XYZ file of N, CA and C in Angstrom:
840
model
N -17.511 69.924 133.031
C -17.002 68.470 132.755
C -18.252 67.979 133.405
N -18.393 66.518 133.352
C -19.220 65.565 134.208
C -18.867 65.428 135.581
N -17.761 65.690 136.067
C -17.467 65.511 137.323
C -16.244 66.160 138.013
N -16.316 66.148 139.657
C -15.237 67.433 140.195
C -13.960 66.499 139.408
N -13.142 68.007 139.997
C -11.552 67.409 139.268
C -10.983 67.027 140.662
N -9.571 66.591 141.052
C -9.068 65.648 141.860
C -9.137 66.787 143.324
N -9.033 67.783 142.815
C -9.104 68.691 144.147
C -10.230 68.791 144.585
N -11.223 68.203 144.538
C -12.348 67.913 145.243
C -13.030 69.414 144.916
N -14.309 69.381 145.295
C -15.258 70.467 145.615
C -15.375 72.051 145.127
N -16.101 73.508 144.243
C -15.325 74.398 144.604
C -15.065 74.919 145.582
N -14.694 76.121 146.234
C -13.840 76.732 147.408
C -15.693 77.832 147.796
N -16.289 77.019 148.869
C -16.883 78.669 149.476
C -18.165 77.282 149.227
N -18.920 77.720 149.752
C -21.163 77.266 149.759
C -21.327 76.547 148.461
N -22.154 75.434 148.613
C -22.883 74.446 147.921
C -23.700 75.583 147.677
N -24.030 75.676 145.411
C -25.187 76.315 146.202
C -26.542 75.579 146.592
N -27.606 76.081 147.062
C -28.983 75.347 147.655
C -29.878 76.011 147.072
N -31.354 75.201 146.671
C -32.320 75.568 145.790
C -32.865 76.187 146.339
N -33.591 77.960 145.543
C -33.653 78.105 146.761
C -35.278 77.804 147.134
N -35.580 77.999 148.998
C -37.297 77.843 148.992
C -38.438 77.784 148.890
N -39.385 77.672 149.402
C -40.614 78.144 148.424
C -40.715 79.627 149.054
N -41.520 80.146 148.554
C -42.181 81.431 148.666
C -43.023 81.850 150.154
N -42.024 82.840 150.305
C -42.986 83.094 152.180
C -44.090 83.490 151.756
N -45.163 83.298 153.292
C -46.340 83.322 152.810
C -46.755 85.178 153.645
N -48.149 84.875 152.956
C -48.402 86.609 153.633
C -48.043 86.956 154.615
N -47.607 88.331 154.732
C -47.556 88.958 156.251
C -49.159 89.689 156.900
N -48.489 89.061 158.771
C -49.445 88.689 159.212
C -49.856 90.535 159.477
N -51.298 90.534 160.245
C -52.688 91.575 159.852
C -51.556 92.758 160.691
N -51.415 93.755 159.664
C -50.637 94.908 160.697
C -51.426 95.252 161.964
N -53.084 95.090 162.153
C -53.368 95.608 163.649
C -53.294 94.440 164.012
N -53.274 94.776 165.847
C -53.670 94.088 166.921
C -54.363 93.725 167.461
N -55.705 94.388 166.945
C -57.110 93.535 167.162
C -58.031 94.185 166.136
N -59.019 93.029 166.060
C -60.475 94.384 165.092
C -60.633 95.342 165.135
N -61.474 95.512 164.406
C -61.947 96.860 164.600
C -63.167 96.828 165.409
N -63.890 97.884 165.521
C -65.351 97.972 165.797
C -65.997 98.137 164.629
N -67.063 97.504 165.301
C -68.481 97.764 164.177
C -68.992 96.182 163.936
N -69.730 95.798 163.278
C -70.387 94.710 163.789
C -69.339 93.518 162.285
N -68.114 94.027 161.045
C -68.022 93.616 160.441
C -67.344 92.632 160.870
N -66.516 92.959 162.059
C -65.271 91.229 162.191
C -66.223 90.228 162.546
N -67.658 90.849 163.496
C -68.463 89.489 163.611
C -67.991 88.728 162.389
N -68.504 89.383 161.292
C -68.899 88.848 160.209
C -68.145 87.930 159.793
N -67.346 88.545 159.126
C -65.539 87.729 159.399
C -65.698 86.520 160.151
N -65.753 86.703 161.282
C -65.080 85.524 162.151
C -66.227 84.081 161.824
N -67.807 84.497 161.549
C -68.382 83.925 161.539
C -68.196 83.120 160.054
N -67.816 83.886 158.960
C -67.318 83.041 157.591
C -66.168 82.049 157.531
N -65.158 82.268 158.986
C -64.401 81.757 158.929
C -64.598 80.763 159.537
N -65.462 80.924 160.509
C -66.073 79.163 161.154
C -66.283 78.835 160.095
N -67.636 79.004 159.887
C -67.708 78.366 158.241
C -67.162 77.560 157.599
N -66.802 77.886 156.622
C -64.886 77.777 156.271
C -64.107 76.800 156.447
N -63.219 76.508 158.157
C -62.761 75.653 158.888
C -64.050 74.271 159.127
N -65.224 74.726 159.121
C -66.127 73.254 159.455
C -66.011 72.498 158.313
N -66.237 73.633 157.111
C -66.107 72.780 155.475
C -64.862 71.608 155.681
N -63.885 72.875 155.668
C -62.654 72.200 155.338
C -62.316 70.565 156.558
N -62.842 71.150 157.767
C -62.836 69.978 158.605
C -63.280 68.815 157.933
N -64.786 68.508 158.420
C -65.508 67.893 156.867
C -64.601 67.554 155.564
N -64.162 67.724 154.837
C -63.551 67.554 153.710
C -62.432 66.602 154.390
N -61.572 67.191 155.141
C -60.766 66.271 155.790
C -60.758 64.866 156.066
N -62.111 64.629 156.928
C -62.201 63.824 157.466
C -63.004 62.842 155.969
N -63.708 62.751 155.749
C -64.123 62.547 154.444
C -63.113 61.936 153.570
N -61.443 62.469 153.182
C -60.592 62.299 153.020
C -59.961 60.971 154.062
N -59.667 61.193 154.639
C -59.487 59.633 155.631
C -59.656 59.003 156.046
N -61.608 59.009 155.805
C -62.387 57.430 155.353
C -61.510 56.788 154.705
N -61.819 57.638 153.417
C -61.917 57.342 152.536
C -60.787 56.255 151.497
N -59.651 57.033 152.533
C -57.973 56.669 151.626
C -57.731 55.212 153.548
N -58.493 55.209 153.675
C -58.641 53.953 155.016
C -57.574 54.682 156.374
N -57.589 55.470 156.141
C -56.749 56.533 157.450
C -56.711 56.143 158.396
N -58.124 55.533 158.718
C -58.914 54.979 160.463
C -57.743 53.982 160.856
N -57.014 53.288 159.915
C -56.085 51.995 160.332
C -56.970 50.827 160.386
N -58.449 50.800 160.845
C -59.589 49.591 160.451
C -59.361 49.064 159.089
N -59.043 49.438 158.028
C -59.031 48.474 157.137
C -57.844 48.067 156.499
N -57.760 47.188 156.127
C -56.477 46.273 155.550
C -56.303 45.870 154.460
N -57.557 46.399 153.490
C -57.345 46.156 151.937
C -57.863 48.225 151.404
N -57.655 47.460 150.276
C -57.902 48.694 149.336
C -56.996 49.078 148.500
N -57.245 49.666 147.476
C -56.073 50.157 146.610
C -55.799 51.323 146.741
N -56.345 52.360 147.524
C -56.382 53.634 147.674
C -55.406 53.645 148.841
N -54.908 52.754 149.530
C -54.298 53.326 151.324
C -53.091 52.538 150.380
N -51.994 53.715 150.538
C -50.346 54.059 150.300
C -49.715 52.995 151.222
N -48.594 51.967 150.523
C -47.624 51.784 150.350
C -46.624 52.682 151.609
N -46.421 51.525 152.785
C -45.611 51.811 154.026
C -44.637 52.718 153.425
N -43.837 53.141 153.611
C -43.019 53.666 152.877
C -41.315 53.323 153.137
N -40.453 53.438 152.440
C -39.160 52.215 152.758
C -37.899 53.069 153.756
N -37.378 52.306 154.408
C -36.730 52.368 155.645
C -35.532 53.115 154.869
N -35.718 54.713 154.615
C -34.531 55.474 153.969
C -32.908 55.502 155.325
N -33.105 55.194 155.797
C -31.963 55.826 156.345
C -30.666 53.803 156.439
N -31.707 53.285 156.572
C -31.169 51.428 155.814
C -30.519 51.437 154.758
N -31.916 52.279 153.879
C -31.249 52.525 152.547
C -30.021 52.788 152.377
N -30.096 54.099 153.154
C -28.553 55.466 153.154
C -27.731 55.104 153.437
N -27.013 53.769 154.978
C -26.362 52.810 155.486
C -25.850 52.262 154.768
N -26.563 51.182 153.528
C -26.583 49.846 153.004
C -25.906 50.970 152.102
N -25.585 51.447 151.372
C -25.895 51.947 150.179
C -23.796 53.036 150.383
N -24.782 53.551 152.081
C -23.000 53.955 152.187
C -21.324 53.486 152.092
N -21.988 51.822 152.572
C -21.113 50.877 153.171
C -20.832 50.179 151.732
N -21.713 49.905 150.549
C -21.012 49.617 148.996
C -20.214 50.964 148.816
N -20.871 52.310 148.590
C -19.384 52.866 147.904
C -18.280 53.097 148.740
N -17.738 53.259 150.766
C -17.311 52.843 150.723
C -16.118 51.454 150.583
N -16.526 50.863 150.009
C -15.858 49.230 149.734
C -15.383 49.591 148.205
N -15.805 50.298 147.720
C -16.226 50.278 145.603
C -14.869 51.256 145.800
N -14.624 52.567 146.100
C -13.763 53.432 145.712
C -12.504 53.336 146.603
N -11.653 53.871 145.948
C -9.850 53.328 145.458
C -9.856 54.015 146.073
N -8.622 53.717 147.381
C -7.674 53.724 147.972
C -5.972 54.419 147.311
N -5.441 55.284 148.065
C -4.219 55.480 146.862
C -3.705 53.697 146.691
N -3.446 52.931 147.578
C -2.845 51.723 147.311
C -3.571 51.083 145.792
N -4.703 51.289 145.701
C -5.493 50.710 144.793
C -4.927 50.508 143.168
N -4.121 52.195 143.217
C -3.565 53.276 142.138
C -2.551 52.641 141.575
N -2.076 51.495 142.247
C -0.372 51.891 142.471
C 0.867 52.018 143.217
N 2.027 51.628 142.764
C 3.025 52.206 143.977
C 3.744 53.636 143.451
N 2.852 54.518 144.587
C 3.541 55.914 144.083
C 2.619 56.503 144.837
N 1.326 56.003 144.783
C -0.108 56.849 144.545
C -0.230 57.423 146.135
N -0.689 58.416 146.622
C -0.874 59.284 148.360
C -2.215 59.396 148.482
N -2.932 59.851 149.017
C -3.842 60.407 149.494
C -3.561 62.249 149.263
N -4.385 62.756 148.348
C -4.724 64.084 148.387
C -5.724 64.880 148.897
N -5.174 66.078 149.335
C -6.423 66.939 150.146
C -7.102 67.478 149.294
N -8.526 67.486 149.434
C -9.373 67.092 150.771
C -9.328 65.428 150.073
N -8.959 64.046 151.132
C -8.771 62.671 150.459
C -10.320 62.380 149.881
N -11.474 62.617 150.894
C -12.266 61.955 151.248
C -13.515 63.177 151.043
N -13.841 63.133 150.212
C -15.466 63.997 149.843
C -16.675 63.336 150.244
N -17.611 63.574 150.767
C -18.644 62.624 151.589
C -19.855 63.681 152.822
N -21.011 64.285 151.355
C -21.229 63.736 150.579
C -20.696 64.806 148.932
N -20.573 63.858 148.527
C -19.734 64.599 146.588
C -20.871 65.118 146.038
N -20.992 67.001 145.610
C -21.617 67.347 145.097
C -21.756 66.851 143.500
N -23.078 67.504 142.710
C -22.718 66.416 141.754
C -22.269 68.144 140.953
N -21.850 67.202 139.507
C -20.950 68.804 139.167
C -22.335 69.634 138.140
N -22.013 70.798 137.487
C -22.874 71.625 136.955
C -22.061 72.181 135.726
N -22.828 72.534 134.525
C -22.238 73.840 133.013
C -22.987 73.986 133.574
N -22.933 75.404 133.786
C -24.093 76.577 133.206
C -23.951 77.430 131.932
N -25.243 78.054 131.790
C -25.539 78.564 130.295
C -24.477 78.983 129.896
N -23.595 80.246 130.377
C -22.775 80.910 129.898
C -21.309 79.831 129.957
N -21.227 78.987 130.155
C -19.727 77.299 130.299
C -18.780 77.330 131.793
N -19.835 78.239 133.037
C -19.162 78.227 134.145
C -19.428 76.838 134.464
N -18.184 76.373 135.067
C -18.036 75.112 135.346
C -18.371 74.670 137.251
N -19.768 74.694 137.718
C -20.314 74.816 139.371
C -20.340 73.191 139.858
N -21.266 73.162 140.587
C -21.544 72.066 141.753
C -22.575 72.747 142.174
N -23.737 71.465 142.587
C -24.918 71.658 143.305
C -24.833 70.187 144.263
N -26.197 70.608 145.427
C -26.277 69.102 146.151
C -26.939 68.267 144.857
N -26.501 66.493 146.113
C -27.066 65.878 145.211
C -28.326 65.734 145.297
N -28.934 65.102 143.942
C -30.375 64.729 143.882
C -31.394 64.313 144.526
N -32.371 64.914 144.137
C -33.298 63.538 145.508
C -33.077 61.848 144.542
N -33.265 61.070 145.667
C -32.836 59.940 145.755
C -31.264 59.268 145.274
N -30.533 59.868 145.909
C -28.999 59.437 145.739
C -28.709 59.200 147.973
N -28.167 58.169 147.403
C -28.493 57.228 148.837
C -26.961 58.015 149.066
N -25.837 57.673 148.189
C -24.814 57.690 148.766
C -24.227 58.035 147.401
N -22.765 59.108 148.073
C -22.045 59.923 146.496
C -20.911 60.442 147.372
N -19.520 59.173 147.295
C -18.533 58.932 147.710
C -17.044 59.447 146.636
N -16.793 60.277 147.300
C -14.973 61.063 146.144
C -13.727 60.832 146.798
N -12.863 60.094 146.521
C -12.109 60.070 147.359
C -10.476 60.393 146.018
N -9.338 61.193 146.536
C -8.717 61.808 145.314
C -7.350 61.773 146.173
N -6.058 61.118 144.675
C -5.098 60.366 145.513
C -4.368 61.408 144.150
N -2.760 61.218 144.536
C -1.941 61.506 143.484
C -0.560 60.655 143.257
N -0.094 61.078 142.622
C 1.448 60.136 141.991
C 2.624 61.325 142.237
N 3.114 61.635 143.568
C 4.548 61.980 143.428
C 5.396 62.421 142.397
N 5.410 60.976 142.029
C 6.894 61.162 140.997
C 6.177 62.338 139.595
N 4.903 61.712 138.879
C 4.866 62.213 138.093
C 3.882 63.697 137.467
N 3.506 63.722 139.282
C 2.010 64.406 138.820
C 1.069 64.084 138.831
N 0.818 63.572 138.719
C -0.889 62.330 137.919
C -2.147 62.844 139.515
N -2.554 63.059 139.406
C -4.112 62.918 140.138
C -4.765 62.060 139.697
N -5.566 61.836 140.246
C -6.994 60.806 139.637
C -7.644 60.857 141.288
N -9.612 60.839 140.853
C -10.401 60.402 141.908
C -11.462 59.324 141.272
N -11.809 58.459 142.624
C -12.745 57.274 142.521
C -14.184 58.039 143.073
N -15.058 57.707 141.917
C -15.896 58.146 142.500
C -17.228 57.455 142.856
N -18.495 56.815 143.335
C -19.211 56.377 143.508
C -20.232 57.198 144.249
N -21.155 56.725 143.191
C -22.297 56.583 143.303
C -23.667 56.757 143.151
N -24.716 55.844 144.166
C -25.379 54.724 144.188
C -27.228 55.504 144.705
N -27.958 55.184 143.635
C -29.471 55.958 143.334
C -30.529 55.133 144.052
N -31.260 55.404 144.464
C -32.945 54.565 144.932
C -33.112 54.073 143.631
N -33.170 54.061 142.363
C -33.555 53.266 141.301
C -32.704 53.477 140.029
N -33.066 52.293 138.696
C -32.099 52.459 137.718
C -32.644 53.677 136.815
N -33.683 54.417 137.712
C -33.618 55.282 136.138
C -33.391 56.639 136.868
N -33.167 57.377 138.027
C -32.453 57.975 138.544
C -31.007 58.107 137.852
N -30.551 56.683 137.599
C -28.767 57.075 137.715
C -28.946 57.018 136.154
N -29.995 56.828 135.373
C -29.842 57.088 134.328
C -29.952 58.037 133.877
N -30.714 59.158 134.571
C -31.402 60.065 134.332
C -29.500 61.482 134.363
N -29.217 60.855 135.617
C -28.047 61.396 136.143
C -27.174 61.281 134.963
N -26.692 60.119 134.439
C -26.062 59.886 133.399
C -26.448 61.033 132.116
N -27.187 61.060 132.532
C -27.832 61.347 130.985
C -27.272 62.817 130.631
N -27.534 63.828 132.206
C -27.496 65.223 133.018
C -26.010 65.358 132.338
N -24.765 63.701 132.882
C -23.405 64.515 132.496
C -22.823 64.489 130.973
N -24.580 63.630 130.295
C -23.333 64.120 129.025
C -24.088 65.420 128.632
N -24.996 65.788 128.877
C -24.921 66.982 129.098
C -24.434 68.339 128.776
N -23.928 68.184 130.303
C -22.617 69.019 130.462
C -21.437 68.759 129.541
N -21.081 67.524 128.903
C -19.661 67.493 127.881
C -20.963 68.178 126.696
N -21.500 68.627 126.431
C -21.504 68.466 125.326
C -22.309 70.127 124.836
N -22.255 71.235 127.085
C -22.070 72.118 126.758
C -21.881 72.718 126.030
N -20.446 72.983 126.530
C -19.324 73.918 125.938
C -18.418 73.553 125.954
N -17.398 72.913 124.672
C -15.898 72.985 124.735
C -14.906 73.830 125.286
N -16.134 74.911 125.643
C -14.185 75.654 126.614
C -15.661 76.454 127.832
N -14.919 75.266 128.956
C -15.466 76.107 130.177
C -14.462 76.568 131.425
N -15.146 77.053 132.254
C -14.063 78.065 133.577
C -14.671 78.075 134.834
N -13.924 77.940 135.713
C -14.490 77.883 136.847
C -13.338 79.318 137.751
N -13.624 80.052 138.086
C -13.056 81.741 138.432
C -11.528 81.768 137.797
N -10.481 81.684 137.492
C -9.492 81.320 137.346
C -9.523 80.409 136.317
N -9.246 79.375 136.620
C -9.550 78.002 135.858
C -9.955 77.671 134.297
N -9.079 77.788 133.802
C -10.396 77.329 132.130
C -9.764 75.696 131.806
N -10.466 75.493 131.398
C -10.162 74.276 130.167
C -10.924 74.007 128.833
N -9.854 73.395 128.148
C -10.608 73.745 126.069
C -10.809 72.353 126.136
N -11.537 72.337 124.786
C -11.576 71.212 123.592
C -12.658 70.324 124.622
N -12.826 70.290 125.826
C -13.989 69.627 126.183
C -15.572 68.888 125.092
N -14.588 67.299 125.137
C -15.729 66.419 123.998
C -16.002 65.424 125.161
N -16.952 64.351 124.657
C -17.182 63.207 124.388
C -16.630 62.046 123.607
N -15.656 60.887 124.475
C -14.306 60.412 124.000
C -15.131 58.857 123.863
N -14.252 58.161 123.165
C -14.627 56.835 122.854
C -14.340 55.920 124.941
N -15.698 55.120 125.422
C -15.127 55.544 126.320
C -14.059 53.811 126.518
N -13.930 53.571 127.287
C -12.808 52.647 127.746
C -13.868 51.097 127.313
N -13.861 49.852 126.991
C -14.383 48.423 126.524
C -13.630 47.598 127.510
N -15.030 47.613 128.808
C -15.592 47.301 129.992
C -16.354 46.382 129.787
N -16.312 44.748 130.106
C -17.950 44.121 130.200
C -18.441 44.506 131.870
N -19.940 44.279 131.231
C -20.999 44.154 132.831
C -21.414 45.402 132.857
N -21.121 46.778 132.407
C -21.760 47.764 132.923
C -23.048 47.777 131.840
N -24.411 48.770 132.249
C -25.361 48.824 131.337
C -25.107 49.823 129.862
N -24.303 50.823 130.683
C -23.958 52.061 129.665
C -22.567 52.696 130.667
N -21.857 53.289 129.273
C -20.359 53.519 129.394
C -20.622 54.905 128.895
N -19.739 56.086 129.585
C -19.307 57.945 128.769
C -17.893 57.883 129.373
N -17.583 58.347 128.170
C -16.012 59.217 128.487
C -15.807 60.490 128.140
N -15.253 61.100 129.023
C -15.016 62.533 128.585
C -13.199 63.252 128.460
N -13.015 64.384 127.583
C -11.255 64.551 127.696
C -11.940 65.731 127.331
N -10.041 66.584 127.717
C -10.322 67.648 127.402
C -8.547 68.058 127.728
N -8.598 69.837 128.299
C -7.024 70.131 128.378
C -7.404 71.024 129.527
N -6.612 71.442 130.908
C -6.717 72.276 131.648
C -5.585 73.812 130.926
N -5.397 74.741 130.965
C -5.373 75.577 130.510
C -4.249 76.994 131.102
N -5.139 76.950 132.010
C -5.310 77.906 133.195
C -5.132 77.511 135.071
N -4.732 77.046 135.695
C -4.402 76.624 136.634
C -5.314 77.566 137.577
N -5.835 76.404 138.561
C -6.488 77.605 140.026
C -6.114 78.811 140.228
N -4.320 79.064 140.181
C -3.649 80.138 140.480
C -3.181 81.317 139.548
N -4.425 80.944 138.393
C -3.844 81.703 137.355
C -3.268 80.928 136.445
N -2.150 80.680 136.244
C -0.700 79.777 135.901
C -1.303 79.129 134.633
N -0.555 79.474 133.355
C -0.760 79.038 132.287
C -0.092 77.280 132.780
N -1.305 76.400 131.982
C -0.600 75.243 132.765
C -1.099 74.330 130.735
N -1.000 73.109 130.557
C -1.170 72.046 129.825
C -1.323 70.767 129.575
N -2.231 70.679 130.237
C -2.482 69.400 131.357
C -4.453 68.480 130.419
N -4.383 67.208 130.617
C -5.067 66.815 129.688
C -5.461 65.514 131.222
N -7.042 65.655 130.663
C -7.956 64.774 131.775
C -8.556 63.600 130.984
N -9.222 62.807 131.657
C -10.206 62.266 131.001
C -10.600 61.312 132.183
N -12.180 61.795 131.666
C -13.576 60.946 133.133
C -13.850 59.443 132.050
N -14.068 58.164 133.255
C -14.348 57.134 132.562
C -15.496 57.113 133.559
N -16.712 56.743 133.418
C -18.167 56.608 134.156
C -18.817 55.821 133.496
N -19.218 54.920 134.353
C -19.561 53.844 134.324
C -21.059 53.092 134.505
N -22.151 53.103 133.746
C -23.466 52.488 135.462
C -24.163 51.176 135.386
N -24.209 50.941 136.573
C -23.936 49.308 136.044
C -25.377 49.420 137.153
N -26.709 49.454 136.600
C -28.122 49.570 137.157
C -28.328 50.606 138.383
N -28.382 51.403 139.323
C -28.589 52.402 140.200
C -27.350 52.537 140.623
N -26.420 52.257 140.551
C -24.760 53.088 140.767
C -24.124 53.228 139.799
N -23.737 54.542 140.133
C -22.613 54.866 138.872
C -21.536 55.174 139.511
N -19.838 54.566 138.614
C -18.806 54.558 138.853
C -18.172 55.525 138.062
N -17.200 56.299 138.971
C -16.410 57.130 137.792
C -14.517 57.362 138.405
N -13.732 57.312 137.104
C -12.578 57.602 137.437
C -12.282 59.193 136.647
N -11.627 59.866 137.366
C -11.287 61.173 136.920
C -9.646 61.213 136.646
N -8.958 61.215 136.035
C -7.436 61.055 135.966
C -6.860 62.431 135.273
N -6.086 62.882 135.994
C -5.371 64.554 135.162
C -4.021 64.425 135.308
N -3.310 64.706 134.287
C -1.713 65.622 134.549
C -1.149 65.639 132.975
N -0.345 65.906 133.069
C 0.742 66.734 131.706
C 0.026 65.776 130.801
N 0.379 67.007 129.723
C -0.498 66.218 128.399
C 0.255 65.457 127.572
N 1.602 65.155 127.689
C 2.593 64.334 127.789
C 2.485 62.657 127.891
N 2.282 62.800 128.889
C 1.712 61.554 129.985
C -0.240 61.216 129.483
N -0.046 61.152 128.123
C -2.002 61.168 128.217
C -1.979 59.154 128.079
N -0.619 58.238 127.043
C -1.233 57.310 127.668
C -1.301 56.781 129.083
N -0.176 56.438 129.581
C -0.720 56.815 131.408
C -1.658 56.964 131.703
N -2.506 58.185 131.602
C -3.544 58.828 131.990
C -4.724 58.042 131.281
N -4.573 57.813 130.509
C -5.895 56.406 129.812
C -5.786 55.534 130.773
N -4.662 54.917 131.003
C -4.687 53.982 131.094
C -4.581 53.363 132.323
N -4.401 54.289 133.580
C -5.238 54.765 134.844
C -6.715 54.778 135.736
N -6.935 55.619 133.951
C -9.055 55.707 133.850
C -9.744 54.588 133.653
N -8.928 53.470 132.582
C -9.332 52.297 132.261
C -9.636 51.385 133.815
N -8.531 51.255 134.163
C -8.166 50.221 134.666
C -8.696 50.631 136.365
N -9.151 52.091 137.093
C -9.190 52.379 137.901
C -11.158 52.041 138.175
N -11.374 52.597 136.435
C -13.449 51.771 136.952
C -13.150 50.391 136.590
N -11.909 49.844 136.115
C -12.127 48.108 136.072
C -12.257 47.614 137.105
N -11.679 48.782 138.025
C -10.906 47.552 139.858
C -12.270 48.317 140.398
N -13.187 49.233 139.992
C -14.167 49.788 141.037
C -15.373 48.490 140.841
N -15.359 48.000 139.233
C -16.515 47.340 139.004
C -16.839 46.424 139.610
N -15.390 45.830 139.464
C -15.164 44.270 139.993
C -15.167 43.947 141.522
N -15.177 45.257 142.490
C -15.391 45.365 143.479
C -17.227 45.921 144.286
N -17.227 46.408 143.068
C -18.509 46.659 143.338
C -19.900 44.900 143.282
N -19.009 44.500 142.042
C -20.155 42.627 141.675
C -19.525 42.234 142.466
N -18.986 41.857 143.948
C -18.833 41.760 145.121
C -20.004 41.545 146.311
N -20.117 42.999 146.191
C -20.697 43.438 147.029
C -22.426 43.241 147.386
N -22.838 41.983 148.515
C -23.772 41.500 148.075
C -25.213 42.422 148.064
N -24.748 43.485 148.907
C -26.254 44.758 149.235
C -26.362 45.579 147.770
N -25.424 46.174 147.019
C -25.048 46.334 145.621
C -25.735 45.523 144.542
N -24.973 44.322 144.025
C -25.944 42.958 143.465
C -27.996 43.264 143.983
N -28.311 42.681 145.696
C -29.631 43.015 145.629
C -30.453 44.832 145.347
N -29.419 45.452 145.030
C -30.124 46.341 144.476
C -30.243 46.602 143.041
N -30.097 45.867 142.573
C -29.864 45.824 141.069
C -31.300 46.143 140.256
């Protein structure tokens, strides 16, 4: 799948990328052996350190690192205020993601109600559905989960804001890859069949639209089910909006309508956010 189910991310820790390989071990001896070799090594090390120091000085001067040169194309621009950008993006996500009343009467919060930050979905080569931390360039990633008591339909609204449009495009391309990787997917006892890319809803204002459909045939506790899910996702500039809806297969028309209406409502809200408009 290209998005997390409404019950939130998988239980257990989210896999983290492995860090850099450890450096070489420290010398085993506590002191230098006797004789002339240690002095020679010391002299060589001192000479090498002097060369490195000289190179650093040359680089600093050539790059304008002394602060005296106001111009020059080699001077790096000042870094953006990441904290401020993240705060602005999170404010947008908080206002755009849907609350239970936005879905309609009868909807209530579903635990966990908010997942913040929401991880990304991943379909492994063996067709296992999993999750991973947000990619570099993600400023905000918020998910809200709801359920309709009478019908049992569950829904998720998700808002992701990236630093630039290129990162948002790549995210959507990766989501498409998840859809096409395996028609049958699993996570623990859960099983999904017939995963495919479907015709997206015809909604104006988006740069890209993607829709996914499939059936869940085994629940998390191992029980057999026959549920239909729909994920409608749209990209507007650097913003990704997604509506995930799942319910009994005979509620197909309602599930499709909830997905379309929810995505439309989120986009309408996005257009009203000055921070989002400025960042496109």
